[in-house]
Amino acid sequence: MDHQPKFFENLSGTGKAIGVLTSGGDAQGMNAAVRAVVRMGIYVKAKVYFVYEGYQGMVDGGDNIVEVSWESVSSILQVGGTVIGSARCKSFRTREGRLQAAYNLVQRGITNLCVIGGDGSLTGANLFREEWSGLLEELAQKGKIDEEAVKKYAYLNIVGMVGSIDNDFCGTDMTIGTDSALHRIIEVVDAIMTTAQSHQRTFVLEVMGRHCGYLALVSALACGADWVFIPEYPPEEGWEDSMCVKLSENRARKKRLNIIIVAEGAIDCHNKPITSEKVKDLVVQRLGFDTRVTILGHVQRGGTPSAFDRILASRMGVEAVLALLEGTPDTPACVVSLSGNQAVRLPLMECVQMTQEVQKAMDEGRFVEAVRLRGRSFENNLNTYKLLSHKKPDAELPKTNFNVAVLNVGAPAAGMNAAVRAAVRVGITEGHKMFAVIDGFEGFSRGKIKEINWGDVGGWTGQGGSILGTKRTLPAKYLEKIADQMRTNNINALMVIGGFEAYLGLLELSAAREKYDEFCVPMVMVPATVSNNVPGSDFSIGADTALNTITDTCDRIKQSASGTKRRVFIIETMGGYCGYLANMGALAAGADAAYIFEEQFDIRELQANVEHLTEKMKTSIQRGLVLRNENCNENYTTDFIYQLYSEEGKGVFDCRKNVLGHMQQGGAPSPFDRNFGTKISAKAMQWISKKLKETYRKGKVFANTDDSVCLLGMRRRNLVFQPVAELKNETDFVHRIPMEQWWLKLRPLMKILAKYKTSYDVSDSGQLEHVAMHSPKEAETGAI
């Protein structure tokens, strides 16, 4: 499909007025969405209005609907909740209320609304849109507005963004606020685990989710909980017995703590509620374990938004403005949502109807259907959780007589341990004997290899770094010794978790197949590196954690600058030659510029940035933030840029520099990395089992085709196995980066939000898609 790129410069907002409101329960990241709508709106020369206090403010009018400027949304990116307020509104549910709201909007010429809220808020907006022309006619009859206004403001355009921590909206993989809520839950779980460990306690944690078990399910997956209760998948009859057996078995295996997660809307198969107190009483009565209940409550809605939520909300906000500009009287109200890593537009009412279908299925006891309607991401989470949490008795496990080795290669990345845990447990479930290699290929050559069991990887999901140990050494100089070890330990398949070195390592091993039969076995790589520079995958394990570290640090640095006015900070990030961390960090932290290797820059650009900051210091926002990727340019070093800015900014601003260094590799993995690591690794292990069956001939495994050495990566919306030999053509080996990188498309976004004139290719957006009902088969093949 060879189409000309379409740029939004052709879309002008002149003469248009956009109202933005937040409604329903608050969620972290709403402010990032508000900021993006305001700035993108002003950028395309539209007028933008805040509607304070949701629909209530729209009905009350007056000071609740105010035109805003660029600076109005400064410094709100890192703030949780919503700065424009949200309120439940009874009067908007009446026609009189909506009539008053329509009058207030027409007075200001607002015919475009951007609504950020849950399904209730969005349904209300759609009704308002349908009634709009009728409301205007009624206002004209009452003499409140003239016929001219009825013609001029004939139709109302509506675009929604879903802000809800429950992730309970069909049609989008992630709603704004979900990732941040998971951060809050995981912080609490990690803290509770240390105290539970000390006292051999059982903790019952209640998380939010009245009608949706997403938070409970994903946090159970991310912390390796012993049991989870969610509304979509009630436990079978007699669950009390099986849960108690599971808990006591875990204790018998020397596990000092048990974690049980309960969604607040959890039910049994007769639709009766299962409460955290009920679960606690059961454990105390049956087992006599020392048990405590912790109800997380509104902590989950609070705190600063995660990097993921800021980027998601910023992308959605910009997309929402584009959708409003392109709106016609016939365009149905749409929601901007996320599919894989793409922003897509879907008809609002299709999504709402599907969301209501889930509830209906649950009410009627059709639970399998409810899980399917939730979407493939939810279904995948559930299947992975079931696979990893319950060990079958040895007698029930199949025996394949295959030995599979797992190793970490490259630099440590948060989430590697979650990936190793998933690989080991899925491997054991599939009937293989699992081996752990210590210290990468170098350790392999020295025979540092041992069998690893189900219990050995307990509690690994939340650990940062690499427990197995990892080295950057490539296998080429140890081929003979590694082949010996493979023969001695009878290794039939390899799973390598790591970064660019892991990719190079697999290329070297497959090239050595001609000489060594030992390497003619299935091999798979799971990408794990903070740099996110592995070809064949849009994301790699560890990058999200590093991004959050960068964002947190930038927040603190910005705060320090607000005390000392007129200061510019220059921050150096990791990533080798890959600008992912610098670019996405800049988007998440609201930076003024990001220097990356992929987009060459010269002295003129540096000068333009200095002038831009000089202009900025004349406004009320007197601070600047500039990110620089460590290898973006060998001559324009961090020191050089710091000295240039210091000299050119004399008398206007002063400068400070900060090199973030190895703190970007450390820390506990973020919920995204734990989850991504767990799911991608489980899938890789299932691929290995399939390949072992296919290549087992006459009592031995022999695999020498290209498709038996694969990299499993996330591509747009799906997880795909790609032969490493084919990925060679997509790789810049000198700079260790993929030749094409999806996130470069988001580069103009950062510039627009920092007030630079730029062109933004919107070819990908604009088509209204439909909510896809997926088949059960699809859940196995594709999505995360």
mmCIF file with all atom_site columns, N, CA and C in Angstrom, residues 262-297:
data_model
loop_
_atom_site.group_PDB
_atom_site.id
_atom_site.type_symbol
_atom_site.label_atom_id
_atom_site.label_alt_id
_atom_site.label_comp_id
_atom_site.label_asym_id
_atom_site.label_entity_id
_atom_site.label_seq_id
_atom_site.pdbx_PDB_ins_code
_atom_site.Cartn_x
_atom_site.Cartn_y
_atom_site.Cartn_z
_atom_site.occupancy
_atom_site.B_iso_or_equiv
_atom_site.pdbx_formal_charge
_atom_site.auth_seq_id
_atom_site.auth_comp_id
_atom_site.auth_asym_id
_atom_site.auth_atom_id
_atom_site.pdbx_PDB_model_num
ATOM 1   N N  . VAL A 1 262 ? -8.158  -10.089 46.084 1.00 0.00 ? 262 VAL A N  1
ATOM 2   C CA . VAL A 1 262 ? -9.602  -10.126 45.892 1.00 0.00 ? 262 VAL A CA 1
ATOM 3   C C  . VAL A 1 262 ? -10.052 -8.824  45.229 1.00 0.00 ? 262 VAL A C  1
ATOM 4   N N  . ALA A 1 263 ? -10.744 -8.933  44.089 1.00 0.00 ? 263 ALA A N  1
ATOM 5   C CA . ALA A 1 263 ? -11.343 -7.725  43.479 1.00 0.00 ? 263 ALA A CA 1
ATOM 6   C C  . ALA A 1 263 ? -12.582 -7.387  44.295 1.00 0.00 ? 263 ALA A C  1
ATOM 7   N N  . GLU A 1 264 ? -12.876 -6.094  44.455 1.00 0.00 ? 264 GLU A N  1
ATOM 8   C CA . GLU A 1 264 ? -13.998 -5.741  45.339 1.00 0.00 ? 264 GLU A CA 1
ATOM 9   C C  . GLU A 1 264 ? -15.332 -6.301  44.827 1.00 0.00 ? 264 GLU A C  1
ATOM 10  N N  . GLY A 1 265 ? -15.400 -6.598  43.520 1.00 0.00 ? 265 GLY A N  1
ATOM 11  C CA . GLY A 1 265 ? -16.659 -7.137  42.988 1.00 0.00 ? 265 GLY A CA 1
ATOM 12  C C  . GLY A 1 265 ? -16.641 -8.652  42.841 1.00 0.00 ? 265 GLY A C  1
ATOM 13  N N  . ALA A 1 266 ? -15.696 -9.338  43.507 1.00 0.00 ? 266 ALA A N  1
ATOM 14  C CA . ALA A 1 266 ? -15.557 -10.792 43.333 1.00 0.00 ? 266 ALA A CA 1
ATOM 15  C C  . ALA A 1 266 ? -16.837 -11.526 43.749 1.00 0.00 ? 266 ALA A C  1
ATOM 16  N N  . ILE A 1 267 ? -17.166 -12.583 42.965 1.00 0.00 ? 267 ILE A N  1
ATOM 17  C CA . ILE A 1 267 ? -18.369 -13.364 43.266 1.00 0.00 ? 267 ILE A CA 1
ATOM 18  C C  . ILE A 1 267 ? -18.064 -14.846 43.113 1.00 0.00 ? 267 ILE A C  1
ATOM 19  N N  . ASP A 1 268 ? -18.973 -15.705 43.672 1.00 0.00 ? 268 ASP A N  1
ATOM 20  C CA . ASP A 1 268 ? -18.830 -17.140 43.413 1.00 0.00 ? 268 ASP A CA 1
ATOM 21  C C  . ASP A 1 268 ? -19.749 -17.502 42.241 1.00 0.00 ? 268 ASP A C  1
ATOM 22  N N  . CYS A 1 269 ? -19.800 -18.791 41.893 1.00 0.00 ? 269 CYS A N  1
ATOM 23  C CA . CYS A 1 269 ? -20.544 -19.136 40.671 1.00 0.00 ? 269 CYS A CA 1
ATOM 24  C C  . CYS A 1 269 ? -22.061 -18.989 40.833 1.00 0.00 ? 269 CYS A C  1
ATOM 25  N N  . HIS A 1 270 ? -22.517 -18.687 42.058 1.00 0.00 ? 270 HIS A N  1
ATOM 26  C CA . HIS A 1 270 ? -23.954 -18.415 42.243 1.00 0.00 ? 270 HIS A CA 1
ATOM 27  C C  . HIS A 1 270 ? -24.210 -16.919 42.362 1.00 0.00 ? 270 HIS A C  1
ATOM 28  N N  . ASN A 1 271 ? -23.228 -16.126 41.907 1.00 0.00 ? 271 ASN A N  1
ATOM 29  C CA . ASN A 1 271 ? -23.342 -14.665 41.963 1.00 0.00 ? 271 ASN A CA 1
ATOM 30  C C  . ASN A 1 271 ? -23.415 -14.093 43.373 1.00 0.00 ? 271 ASN A C  1
ATOM 31  N N  . LYS A 1 272 ? -22.918 -14.857 44.349 1.00 0.00 ? 272 LYS A N  1
ATOM 32  C CA . LYS A 1 272 ? -22.868 -14.347 45.730 1.00 0.00 ? 272 LYS A CA 1
ATOM 33  C C  . LYS A 1 272 ? -21.502 -13.697 45.937 1.00 0.00 ? 272 LYS A C  1
ATOM 34  N N  . PRO A 1 273 ? -21.468 -12.550 46.648 1.00 0.00 ? 273 PRO A N  1
ATOM 35  C CA . PRO A 1 273 ? -20.168 -11.867 46.830 1.00 0.00 ? 273 PRO A CA 1
ATOM 36  C C  . PRO A 1 273 ? -19.156 -12.692 47.633 1.00 0.00 ? 273 PRO A C  1
ATOM 37  N N  . ILE A 1 274 ? -17.887 -12.572 47.239 1.00 0.00 ? 274 ILE A N  1
ATOM 38  C CA . ILE A 1 274 ? -16.790 -13.147 48.036 1.00 0.00 ? 274 ILE A CA 1
ATOM 39  C C  . ILE A 1 274 ? -16.014 -11.955 48.585 1.00 0.00 ? 274 ILE A C  1
ATOM 40  N N  . THR A 1 275 ? -16.057 -11.729 49.871 1.00 0.00 ? 275 THR A N  1
ATOM 41  C CA . THR A 1 275 ? -15.394 -10.546 50.435 1.00 0.00 ? 275 THR A CA 1
ATOM 42  C C  . THR A 1 275 ? -14.028 -10.924 51.001 1.00 0.00 ? 275 THR A C  1
ATOM 43  N N  . SER A 1 276 ? -13.190 -9.913  51.189 1.00 0.00 ? 276 SER A N  1
ATOM 44  C CA . SER A 1 276 ? -11.853 -10.184 51.734 1.00 0.00 ? 276 SER A CA 1
ATOM 45  C C  . SER A 1 276 ? -11.964 -10.738 53.168 1.00 0.00 ? 276 SER A C  1
ATOM 46  N N  . GLU A 1 277 ? -12.956 -10.250 53.927 1.00 0.00 ? 277 GLU A N  1
ATOM 47  C CA . GLU A 1 277 ? -13.145 -10.741 55.304 1.00 0.00 ? 277 GLU A CA 1
ATOM 48  C C  . GLU A 1 277 ? -13.510 -12.221 55.286 1.00 0.00 ? 277 GLU A C  1
ATOM 49  N N  . LYS A 1 278 ? -14.392 -12.590 54.339 1.00 0.00 ? 278 LYS A N  1
ATOM 50  C CA . LYS A 1 278 ? -14.833 -13.993 54.237 1.00 0.00 ? 278 LYS A CA 1
ATOM 51  C C  . LYS A 1 278 ? -13.626 -14.894 53.967 1.00 0.00 ? 278 LYS A C  1
ATOM 52  N N  . VAL A 1 279 ? -12.757 -14.430 53.059 1.00 0.00 ? 279 VAL A N  1
ATOM 53  C CA . VAL A 1 279 ? -11.570 -15.222 52.701 1.00 0.00 ? 279 VAL A CA 1
ATOM 54  C C  . VAL A 1 279 ? -10.645 -15.355 53.913 1.00 0.00 ? 279 VAL A C  1
ATOM 55  N N  . LYS A 1 280 ? -10.472 -14.262 54.628 1.00 0.00 ? 280 LYS A N  1
ATOM 56  C CA . LYS A 1 280 ? -9.607  -14.274 55.820 1.00 0.00 ? 280 LYS A CA 1
ATOM 57  C C  . LYS A 1 280 ? -10.149 -15.262 56.858 1.00 0.00 ? 280 LYS A C  1
ATOM 58  N N  . ASP A 1 281 ? -11.456 -15.162 57.141 1.00 0.00 ? 281 ASP A N  1
ATOM 59  C CA . ASP A 1 281 ? -12.046 -16.050 58.155 1.00 0.00 ? 281 ASP A CA 1
ATOM 60  C C  . ASP A 1 281 ? -11.863 -17.510 57.779 1.00 0.00 ? 281 ASP A C  1
ATOM 61  N N  . LEU A 1 282 ? -12.027 -17.790 56.489 1.00 0.00 ? 282 LEU A N  1
ATOM 62  C CA . LEU A 1 282 ? -11.883 -19.159 55.994 1.00 0.00 ? 282 LEU A CA 1
ATOM 63  C C  . LEU A 1 282 ? -10.470 -19.680 56.281 1.00 0.00 ? 282 LEU A C  1
ATOM 64  N N  . VAL A 1 283 ? -9.452  -18.874 55.945 1.00 0.00 ? 283 VAL A N  1
ATOM 65  C CA . VAL A 1 283 ? -8.056  -19.295 56.127 1.00 0.00 ? 283 VAL A CA 1
ATOM 66  C C  . VAL A 1 283 ? -7.752  -19.509 57.617 1.00 0.00 ? 283 VAL A C  1
ATOM 67  N N  . VAL A 1 284 ? -8.270  -18.602 58.448 1.00 0.00 ? 284 VAL A N  1
ATOM 68  C CA . VAL A 1 284 ? -8.007  -18.711 59.894 1.00 0.00 ? 284 VAL A CA 1
ATOM 69  C C  . VAL A 1 284 ? -8.673  -19.963 60.457 1.00 0.00 ? 284 VAL A C  1
ATOM 70  N N  . GLN A 1 285 ? -9.956  -20.173 60.094 1.00 0.00 ? 285 GLN A N  1
ATOM 71  C CA . GLN A 1 285 ? -10.683 -21.325 60.647 1.00 0.00 ? 285 GLN A CA 1
ATOM 72  C C  . GLN A 1 285 ? -10.107 -22.655 60.165 1.00 0.00 ? 285 GLN A C  1
ATOM 73  N N  . ARG A 1 286 ? -9.864  -22.752 58.865 1.00 0.00 ? 286 ARG A N  1
ATOM 74  C CA . ARG A 1 286 ? -9.441  -24.044 58.314 1.00 0.00 ? 286 ARG A CA 1
ATOM 75  C C  . ARG A 1 286 ? -7.976  -24.357 58.601 1.00 0.00 ? 286 ARG A C  1
ATOM 76  N N  . LEU A 1 287 ? -7.115  -23.321 58.486 1.00 0.00 ? 287 LEU A N  1
ATOM 77  C CA . LEU A 1 287 ? -5.674  -23.591 58.530 1.00 0.00 ? 287 LEU A CA 1
ATOM 78  C C  . LEU A 1 287 ? -4.983  -23.024 59.768 1.00 0.00 ? 287 LEU A C  1
ATOM 79  N N  . GLY A 1 288 ? -5.661  -22.075 60.411 1.00 0.00 ? 288 GLY A N  1
ATOM 80  C CA . GLY A 1 288 ? -5.056  -21.458 61.590 1.00 0.00 ? 288 GLY A CA 1
ATOM 81  C C  . GLY A 1 288 ? -3.877  -20.555 61.266 1.00 0.00 ? 288 GLY A C  1
ATOM 82  N N  . PHE A 1 289 ? -3.740  -20.143 59.967 1.00 0.00 ? 289 PHE A N  1
ATOM 83  C CA . PHE A 1 289 ? -2.626  -19.244 59.609 1.00 0.00 ? 289 PHE A CA 1
ATOM 84  C C  . PHE A 1 289 ? -2.894  -17.843 60.160 1.00 0.00 ? 289 PHE A C  1
ATOM 85  N N  . ASP A 1 290 ? -1.806  -17.168 60.516 1.00 0.00 ? 290 ASP A N  1
ATOM 86  C CA . ASP A 1 290 ? -1.883  -15.766 60.941 1.00 0.00 ? 290 ASP A CA 1
ATOM 87  C C  . ASP A 1 290 ? -2.217  -14.951 59.676 1.00 0.00 ? 290 ASP A C  1
ATOM 88  N N  . THR A 1 291 ? -3.437  -14.391 59.626 1.00 0.00 ? 291 THR A N  1
ATOM 89  C CA . THR A 1 291 ? -3.912  -13.761 58.380 1.00 0.00 ? 291 THR A CA 1
ATOM 90  C C  . THR A 1 291 ? -4.324  -12.322 58.607 1.00 0.00 ? 291 THR A C  1
ATOM 91  N N  . ARG A 1 292 ? -3.966  -11.457 57.673 1.00 0.00 ? 292 ARG A N  1
ATOM 92  C CA . ARG A 1 292 ? -4.313  -10.029 57.766 1.00 0.00 ? 292 ARG A CA 1
ATOM 93  C C  . ARG A 1 292 ? -5.002  -9.589  56.480 1.00 0.00 ? 292 ARG A C  1
ATOM 94  N N  . VAL A 1 293 ? -5.901  -8.605  56.610 1.00 0.00 ? 293 VAL A N  1
ATOM 95  C CA . VAL A 1 293 ? -6.571  -8.042  55.430 1.00 0.00 ? 293 VAL A CA 1
ATOM 96  C C  . VAL A 1 293 ? -6.059  -6.624  55.204 1.00 0.00 ? 293 VAL A C  1
ATOM 97  N N  . THR A 1 294 ? -5.748  -6.289  53.958 1.00 0.00 ? 294 THR A N  1
ATOM 98  C CA . THR A 1 294 ? -5.420  -4.902  53.619 1.00 0.00 ? 294 THR A CA 1
ATOM 99  C C  . THR A 1 294 ? -6.333  -4.470  52.482 1.00 0.00 ? 294 THR A C  1
ATOM 100 N N  . ILE A 1 295 ? -7.099  -3.403  52.717 1.00 0.00 ? 295 ILE A N  1
ATOM 101 C CA . ILE A 1 295 ? -7.966  -2.880  51.664 1.00 0.00 ? 295 ILE A CA 1
ATOM 102 C C  . ILE A 1 295 ? -7.292  -1.636  51.098 1.00 0.00 ? 295 ILE A C  1
ATOM 103 N N  . LEU A 1 296 ? -6.948  -1.706  49.819 1.00 0.00 ? 296 LEU A N  1
ATOM 104 C CA . LEU A 1 296 ? -6.171  -0.600  49.238 1.00 0.00 ? 296 LEU A CA 1
ATOM 105 C C  . LEU A 1 296 ? -6.985  0.676   49.011 1.00 0.00 ? 296 LEU A C  1
ATOM 106 N N  . GLY A 1 297 ? -8.264  0.531   48.678 1.00 0.00 ? 297 GLY A N  1
ATOM 107 C CA . GLY A 1 297 ? -9.126  1.706   48.554 1.00 0.00 ? 297 GLY A CA 1
ATOM 108 C C  . GLY A 1 297 ? -8.604  2.767   47.610 1.00 0.00 ? 297 GLY A C  1
#
